[in-house]
CSV table of C-alpha atoms in Angstrom, one decimal:
chain,number,residue,atom,x,y,z
I,1,TYR,CA,14.0,1.7,-4.2
I,2,TYR,CA,14.2,-1.1,-6.0
I,3,SER,CA,13.5,-5.2,-6.0
I,4,SER,CA,15.0,-7.5,-8.2
I,5,GLY,CA,17.6,-10.2,-8.9
I,6,THR,CA,19.4,-8.0,-11.4
I,7,GLU,CA,21.5,-4.8,-10.5
I,8,PRO,CA,19.6,-1.6,-11.5
I,9,THR,CA,20.6,0.6,-14.0
I,10,SER,CA,21.2,4.7,-13.8
I,11,PRO,CA,20.3,4.7,-9.9
I,12,LYS,CA,20.5,7.8,-7.9
I,13,ASN,CA,23.1,8.1,-5.1
I,14,GLY,CA,21.5,6.9,-2.1
I,15,ALA,CA,19.1,4.5,-3.8
I,16,ILE,CA,18.0,1.2,-2.1
I,17,TRP,CA,18.3,-2.2,-3.9
I,18,TRP,CA,17.0,-5.4,-2.6
I,19,ASP,CA,19.0,-7.9,-4.2
I,20,SER,CA,16.1,-10.7,-4.4
I,21,THR,CA,18.8,-13.3,-5.6
I,22,ASN,CA,21.1,-13.0,-2.9
I,23,SER,CA,18.9,-11.9,-0.2
I,24,LYS,CA,20.9,-8.6,0.5
I,25,VAL,CA,20.1,-4.9,0.8
I,26,MET,CA,22.3,-2.5,-1.1
I,27,VAL,CA,23.1,1.1,-1.0
I,28,TYR,CA,24.3,2.9,-3.8
I,29,ILE,CA,27.1,5.0,-2.6
I,30,ALA,CA,30.3,6.6,-4.6
I,31,ALA,CA,29.1,4.9,-8.0
I,32,GLU,CA,28.5,1.2,-6.8
I,33,PHE,CA,26.2,-0.8,-4.5
I,34,LYS,CA,27.4,-1.6,-1.3
I,35,GLU,CA,25.8,-4.2,1.1
I,36,VAL,CA,23.7,-3.0,4.0
I,37,GLU,CA,25.0,-5.2,7.1
I,38,LEU,CA,21.9,-6.4,9.0
I,39,GLY,CA,22.9,-8.6,11.4
I,40,ALA,CA,20.3,-11.0,12.9
I,41,SER,CA,17.6,-8.4,11.6
I,42,THR,CA,15.6,-8.5,8.4
I,43,GLY,CA,15.8,-4.8,8.2
I,44,GLY,CA,13.3,-2.6,7.7
I,45,TRP,CA,11.4,-0.9,11.0
I,46,THR,CA,9.1,-2.1,13.9
I,47,ILE,CA,6.5,0.0,15.6
I,48,PRO,CA,6.2,-0.9,19.1
I,49,ASP,CA,2.7,0.5,19.8
I,50,ILE,CA,0.6,2.1,17.3
I,51,SER,CA,-1.6,3.7,20.0
I,52,ALA,CA,1.5,6.0,20.5
I,53,ALA,CA,0.9,7.8,17.2
I,54,THR,CA,0.1,11.5,17.2
I,55,TYR,CA,-1.8,13.6,14.3
I,56,ASP,CA,0.4,16.3,12.4
I,57,SER,CA,-2.1,18.3,11.9
I,58,VAL,CA,-1.1,18.2,8.3
I,59,SER,CA,-3.7,17.2,5.8
I,60,PHE,CA,-4.2,17.0,1.7
I,61,ASP,CA,-7.8,17.6,0.4
I,62,THR,CA,-8.6,15.6,-2.4
I,63,THR,CA,-12.2,16.7,-3.4
I,64,SER,CA,-11.0,18.8,-6.4
I,65,GLN,CA,-10.5,15.6,-8.1
I,66,GLY,CA,-13.3,13.6,-6.7
I,67,THR,CA,-15.3,12.0,-4.1
I,68,ASN,CA,-15.3,8.6,-2.3
I,69,MET,CA,-11.5,8.4,-2.4
I,70,ASN,CA,-10.9,4.8,-1.2
I,71,SER,CA,-7.5,4.3,-1.6
I,72,VAL,CA,-4.0,5.9,-1.6
I,73,PHE,CA,-0.4,5.0,-2.1
I,74,PHE,CA,3.3,6.6,-2.2
I,75,SER,CA,6.1,6.0,-4.4
I,76,SER,CA,9.2,4.4,-2.6
I,77,ASP,CA,10.8,8.0,-2.2
I,78,GLY,CA,7.7,9.5,-1.0
I,79,THR,CA,7.7,12.3,-3.6
I,80,LYS,CA,4.5,11.2,-5.5
I,81,MET,CA,1.0,10.0,-3.9
I,82,TYR,CA,-1.7,8.2,-5.6
I,83,THR,CA,-5.4,8.1,-4.8
I,84,ALA,CA,-8.3,6.0,-6.4
I,85,CYS,CA,-11.4,7.4,-6.4
I,86,HIS,CA,-14.9,5.9,-7.0
I,87,THR,CA,-17.1,8.5,-8.2
I,88,GLN,CA,-14.6,9.5,-11.0
I,89,ASP,CA,-13.5,5.7,-11.5
I,90,SER,CA,-10.0,7.1,-12.0
I,91,VAL,CA,-6.5,6.8,-10.3
I,92,PHE,CA,-4.7,10.4,-9.5
I,93,GLN,CA,-1.2,11.5,-9.3
I,94,TYR,CA,0.5,14.2,-6.9
I,95,SER,CA,3.7,15.3,-6.3
I,96,LEU,CA,5.2,16.0,-2.7
I,97,THR,CA,8.3,18.3,-2.7
I,98,SER,CA,9.3,17.1,0.3
I,99,ALA,CA,9.2,13.5,1.1
I,100,PHE,CA,6.1,12.0,2.7
I,101,ASP,CA,5.4,15.6,3.7
I,102,LEU,CA,2.0,16.3,3.0
I,103,SER,CA,2.1,20.0,3.5
I,104,THR,CA,4.3,20.1,0.1
I,105,ALA,CA,1.4,17.8,-2.0
I,106,SER,CA,-0.1,19.3,-5.1
I,107,TYR,CA,-1.9,17.5,-7.7
I,108,ASP,CA,0.0,16.7,-11.1
I,109,SER,CA,-2.9,17.3,-13.6
I,110,VAL,CA,-2.4,13.6,-14.3
I,111,PHE,CA,-4.9,10.8,-14.1
I,112,LEU,CA,-5.8,7.3,-15.7
I,113,SER,CA,-9.2,6.0,-15.8
I,114,ILE,CA,-10.2,2.8,-15.0
I,115,ALA,CA,-13.6,2.4,-15.9
I,116,SER,CA,-13.3,0.2,-18.5
I,117,GLN,CA,-12.1,-2.5,-15.6
I,118,ASP,CA,-13.9,-1.7,-12.9
I,119,SER,CA,-16.7,1.0,-11.4
I,120,TYR,CA,-15.8,0.8,-7.9
I,121,PRO,CA,-11.9,1.0,-7.3
I,122,LYS,CA,-11.1,-0.3,-3.6
I,123,GLY,CA,-7.6,-0.6,-3.3
I,124,LEU,CA,-4.1,0.7,-4.9
I,125,PHE,CA,-0.5,-0.8,-4.7
I,126,PHE,CA,2.6,-0.4,-7.3
I,127,SER,CA,5.3,-2.4,-7.2
I,128,SER,CA,8.4,-1.3,-5.6
I,129,ASP,CA,10.3,-0.2,-8.9
I,130,GLY,CA,6.8,1.8,-9.9
I,131,THR,CA,6.4,0.4,-13.2
I,132,LYS,CA,3.4,-2.0,-12.6
I,133,MET,CA,0.1,-1.0,-10.7
I,134,TYR,CA,-2.6,-2.9,-9.2
I,135,MET,CA,-6.0,-2.2,-8.5
I,136,SER,CA,-8.6,-4.0,-6.6
I,137,GLY,CA,-12.5,-3.3,-7.5
I,138,ASP,CA,-15.5,-4.1,-5.8
I,139,ALA,CA,-17.8,-4.2,-8.9
I,140,ASN,CA,-16.1,-7.3,-10.5
I,141,ASP,CA,-14.3,-8.5,-7.3
I,142,LYS,CA,-11.2,-8.5,-9.2
I,143,VAL,CA,-7.6,-7.7,-8.9
I,144,TYR,CA,-6.1,-5.6,-12.2
I,145,GLN,CA,-2.8,-5.4,-13.5
I,146,TYR,CA,-1.1,-2.0,-15.2
I,147,SER,CA,2.2,-1.6,-16.7
I,148,LEU,CA,4.0,2.1,-16.6
I,149,SER,CA,6.5,2.5,-19.3
I,150,THR,CA,8.1,5.1,-17.2
I,151,ALA,CA,8.3,4.5,-13.4
I,152,TRP,CA,5.9,6.2,-11.2
I,153,ASP,CA,4.8,8.4,-14.1
I,154,LEU,CA,1.1,7.3,-14.3
I,155,SER,CA,0.2,9.1,-17.8
I,156,THR,CA,2.9,6.1,-19.0
I,157,ALA,CA,0.3,3.7,-17.7
I,158,SER,CA,-1.7,1.0,-19.7
I,159,TYR,CA,-4.1,-1.9,-18.8
I,160,ASP,CA,-1.9,-5.4,-19.1
I,161,SER,CA,-5.5,-7.2,-19.8
I,162,VAL,CA,-4.4,-9.1,-16.8
I,163,ASN,CA,-6.9,-9.6,-13.8
I,164,TYR,CA,-7.1,-12.1,-11.1
I,165,SER,CA,-10.4,-13.0,-9.2
I,166,PRO,CA,-9.3,-13.6,-5.1
I,167,HIS,CA,-13.0,-13.8,-3.6
I,168,THR,CA,-16.2,-11.7,-3.4
I,169,ASN,CA,-16.6,-8.6,-1.7
I,170,VAL,CA,-12.7,-7.4,-2.4
I,171,GLY,CA,-11.5,-4.6,-0.7
I,172,GLY,CA,-7.6,-3.2,-0.2
I,173,VAL,CA,-5.0,-5.0,-1.9
I,174,ASP,CA,-1.2,-5.2,-0.8
I,175,PHE,CA,2.0,-7.2,-1.7
I,176,ASN,CA,5.0,-8.6,0.1
I,177,THR,CA,8.6,-6.6,-0.8
I,178,ASP,CA,9.6,-9.2,-3.8
I,179,GLY,CA,6.2,-9.4,-5.4
I,180,THR,CA,5.7,-13.2,-4.7
I,181,LYS,CA,2.8,-12.8,-2.2
I,182,MET,CA,-0.4,-10.8,-2.8
I,183,TYR,CA,-2.9,-9.9,-0.1
I,184,THR,CA,-6.6,-8.9,-0.4
I,185,SER,CA,-9.3,-8.0,2.2
I,186,ASN,CA,-12.6,-9.3,2.1
I,187,LEU,CA,-15.1,-6.6,3.6
I,188,ALA,CA,-18.2,-9.1,4.3
I,189,SER,CA,-18.4,-12.0,6.4
I,190,PRO,CA,-15.8,-13.4,7.2
I,191,ALA,CA,-14.1,-10.1,7.5
I,192,SER,CA,-10.3,-11.2,6.7
I,193,ILE,CA,-7.0,-10.7,4.9
I,194,ASN,CA,-6.8,-13.2,2.4
I,195,GLN,CA,-3.2,-14.6,1.3
I,196,HIS,CA,-2.0,-15.2,-2.7
I,197,THR,CA,1.0,-16.6,-4.2
I,198,LEU,CA,2.7,-15.5,-7.5
I,199,SER,CA,5.0,-18.0,-9.1
I,200,THR,CA,6.2,-15.4,-11.1
I,201,ALA,CA,7.0,-12.0,-9.5
I,202,TRP,CA,4.3,-9.0,-10.0
I,203,ASP,CA,2.7,-11.0,-12.8
I,204,LEU,CA,-0.9,-11.5,-11.9
I,205,SER,CA,-1.4,-14.3,-14.3
I,206,THR,CA,0.3,-16.7,-12.3
I,207,ALA,CA,-1.4,-15.9,-8.9
I,208,SER,CA,-3.3,-18.5,-6.7
I,209,ASN,CA,-4.8,-18.6,-3.9
I,210,ASP,CA,-2.8,-20.0,-0.7
I,211,SER,CA,-6.1,-20.7,1.1
I,212,VAL,CA,-4.7,-18.8,4.0
I,213,SER,CA,-6.4,-15.9,5.9
I,214,LEU,CA,-6.6,-13.7,9.0
I,215,ASN,CA,-9.9,-13.2,10.4
I,216,THR,CA,-10.4,-9.7,11.4
I,217,SER,CA,-13.9,-9.3,12.5
I,218,SER,CA,-13.0,-9.0,16.4
I,219,GLN,CA,-11.1,-5.8,15.6
I,220,GLU,CA,-12.8,-4.4,12.3
I,221,SER,CA,-15.8,-6.0,10.4
I,222,GLN,CA,-14.8,-4.2,7.3
I,223,PRO,CA,-11.3,-4.1,6.8
I,224,TRP,CA,-11.0,-1.8,3.9
I,225,GLY,CA,-7.1,-0.6,4.1
I,226,PHE,CA,-4.2,-2.6,5.2
I,227,ALA,CA,-0.4,-2.4,5.1
I,228,PHE,CA,3.0,-4.3,6.0
I,229,ASN,CA,6.0,-3.1,7.4
I,230,PRO,CA,9.1,-4.0,5.3
I,231,ASP,CA,9.6,-7.6,6.5
I,232,GLY,CA,6.2,-8.9,7.1
I,233,THR,CA,6.4,-9.0,10.8
I,234,GLN,CA,4.0,-6.4,11.7
I,235,MET,CA,0.5,-5.8,9.6
I,236,PHE,CA,-2.1,-2.7,10.2
I,237,VAL,CA,-5.7,-2.8,9.3
I,238,THR,CA,-8.2,-0.2,9.2
I,239,GLY,CA,-11.8,0.2,8.4
I,240,TYR,CA,-14.8,2.4,9.4
I,241,SER,CA,-16.6,0.1,11.3
I,242,SER,CA,-14.2,0.8,14.3
I,243,ASP,CA,-12.1,3.7,12.9
I,244,ASP,CA,-8.9,2.2,14.0
I,245,VAL,CA,-5.6,1.3,12.8
I,246,HIS,CA,-5.3,-2.0,14.4
I,247,GLN,CA,-1.8,-3.8,14.8
I,248,TYR,CA,-0.6,-7.4,14.3
I,249,THR,CA,2.4,-9.3,14.8
I,250,LEU,CA,3.5,-12.3,12.4
I,251,SER,CA,6.0,-14.6,13.8
I,252,THR,CA,7.1,-15.5,10.3
I,253,GLY,CA,6.9,-12.6,7.8
I,254,PHE,CA,4.4,-12.1,5.2
I,255,ASP,CA,2.8,-15.6,6.4
I,256,LEU,CA,-1.0,-14.8,7.8
I,257,SER,CA,-1.0,-18.2,9.2
I,258,THR,CA,1.2,-16.9,12.0
I,259,ALA,CA,-0.6,-13.6,12.2
I,260,SER,CA,-2.3,-12.6,15.9
I,261,TYR,CA,-3.5,-9.5,17.1
I,262,SER,CA,-1.0,-7.3,19.0
I,263,ASN,CA,-3.9,-5.6,21.2
I,264,TYR,CA,-2.6,-1.8,20.0
I,265,SER,CA,-4.8,0.4,17.9
I,266,PHE,CA,-5.1,4.0,17.1
I,267,TYR,CA,-8.5,6.0,16.7
I,268,VAL,CA,-8.3,8.0,13.8
I,269,ASN,CA,-12.4,9.1,14.3
I,270,SER,CA,-11.2,12.5,15.1
I,271,GLN,CA,-9.8,13.3,11.8
I,272,GLU,CA,-11.8,10.6,9.4
I,273,ASP,CA,-14.8,8.6,10.4
I,274,LYS,CA,-14.8,6.6,7.4
I,275,PRO,CA,-11.1,5.5,7.1
I,276,THR,CA,-10.5,3.3,3.9
I,277,SER,CA,-6.8,3.2,3.2
I,278,VAL,CA,-3.5,3.2,5.9
I,279,ARG,CA,-0.1,3.7,4.1
I,280,PHE,CA,3.4,4.5,5.7
I,281,SER,CA,6.5,6.2,5.0
I,282,LEU,CA,9.7,4.3,3.9
I,283,ASP,CA,11.0,4.5,7.4
I,284,GLY,CA,7.7,3.9,9.2
I,285,SER,CA,7.7,7.3,11.1
I,286,LYS,CA,4.8,8.6,9.0
I,287,MET,CA,1.3,7.0,8.7
I,288,PHE,CA,-1.1,8.3,6.3
I,289,ILE,CA,-5.1,7.7,6.5
I,290,LEU,CA,-7.4,8.3,3.6
I,291,GLY,CA,-11.4,7.8,3.8
I,292,PHE,CA,-14.3,8.8,1.9
I,293,SER,CA,-16.1,10.9,4.6
I,294,LEU,CA,-13.9,13.7,4.1
I,295,GLU,CA,-11.8,13.0,1.1
I,296,ASP,CA,-8.5,14.2,3.0
I,297,VAL,CA,-5.3,12.5,3.2
I,298,PHE,CA,-4.2,12.9,7.2
I,299,GLN,CA,-0.7,12.7,8.2
I,300,TYR,CA,0.5,11.1,11.4
I,301,SER,CA,4.0,10.5,13.3
I,302,THR,CA,4.6,6.9,14.5
I,303,GLY,CA,7.2,7.7,17.1
I,304,LEU,CA,9.9,6.0,15.2
């Protein structure tokens, strides 16, 4: 998956490219990019009711790398997974031989120490092309930016000496598809998801606060992890005060001022009683939960 205004070089057959200049979804077929006709839709997936999700009875244990795992993230093609660990102050890399299938996951023996930036990593996010990584930390209440010289290869990552202070009690971090909007969670009162703008895509040095937020305290008073669907019309929030994944609707994609609670939620306590991160597969058919009670990543089917 690529997101830029310039045509990617040397893509693989079936690669997806969001042409941000022309607002088109392109797929690489027969040695060329071809436009996907979206009709009135902006593409992506929509989960009608997250409460209909089911546990796949599949999980992956990360305790060999460390305890207090706070965040999980997947590469766009689902063949790489990453976790952020508090006790080791590191980000770890894993491989999945079958995309988004945790039963095929294994540790790559690759990690990145982030101790020089923050001793309490809370959130983790990668740009859609895998060349930028963002880590949110609670010790210094900042989001930090890293570059990967080889996409999705953590062994090539280095700190950009760029960070952004969104607010106090920083939890998770997420971005919109093209990297011009960033979202952070506030773990204390008021419990909320907060919106920021980047005037240059994926460049934290250009970030500013939109003074727009969504209060989640009626559903979740500690919103550690959250994720959007591809067009930003749905957001899913988890945290260990409720042990639920809560579903929200945004009438304008990625605009939190238009967000409202959908009254749908999915209880994950049977697997993890301190959920801190939620992520989805590229097509939305799989959901993944990580928490620091069991240090496992758990896999679910959403029904899509």
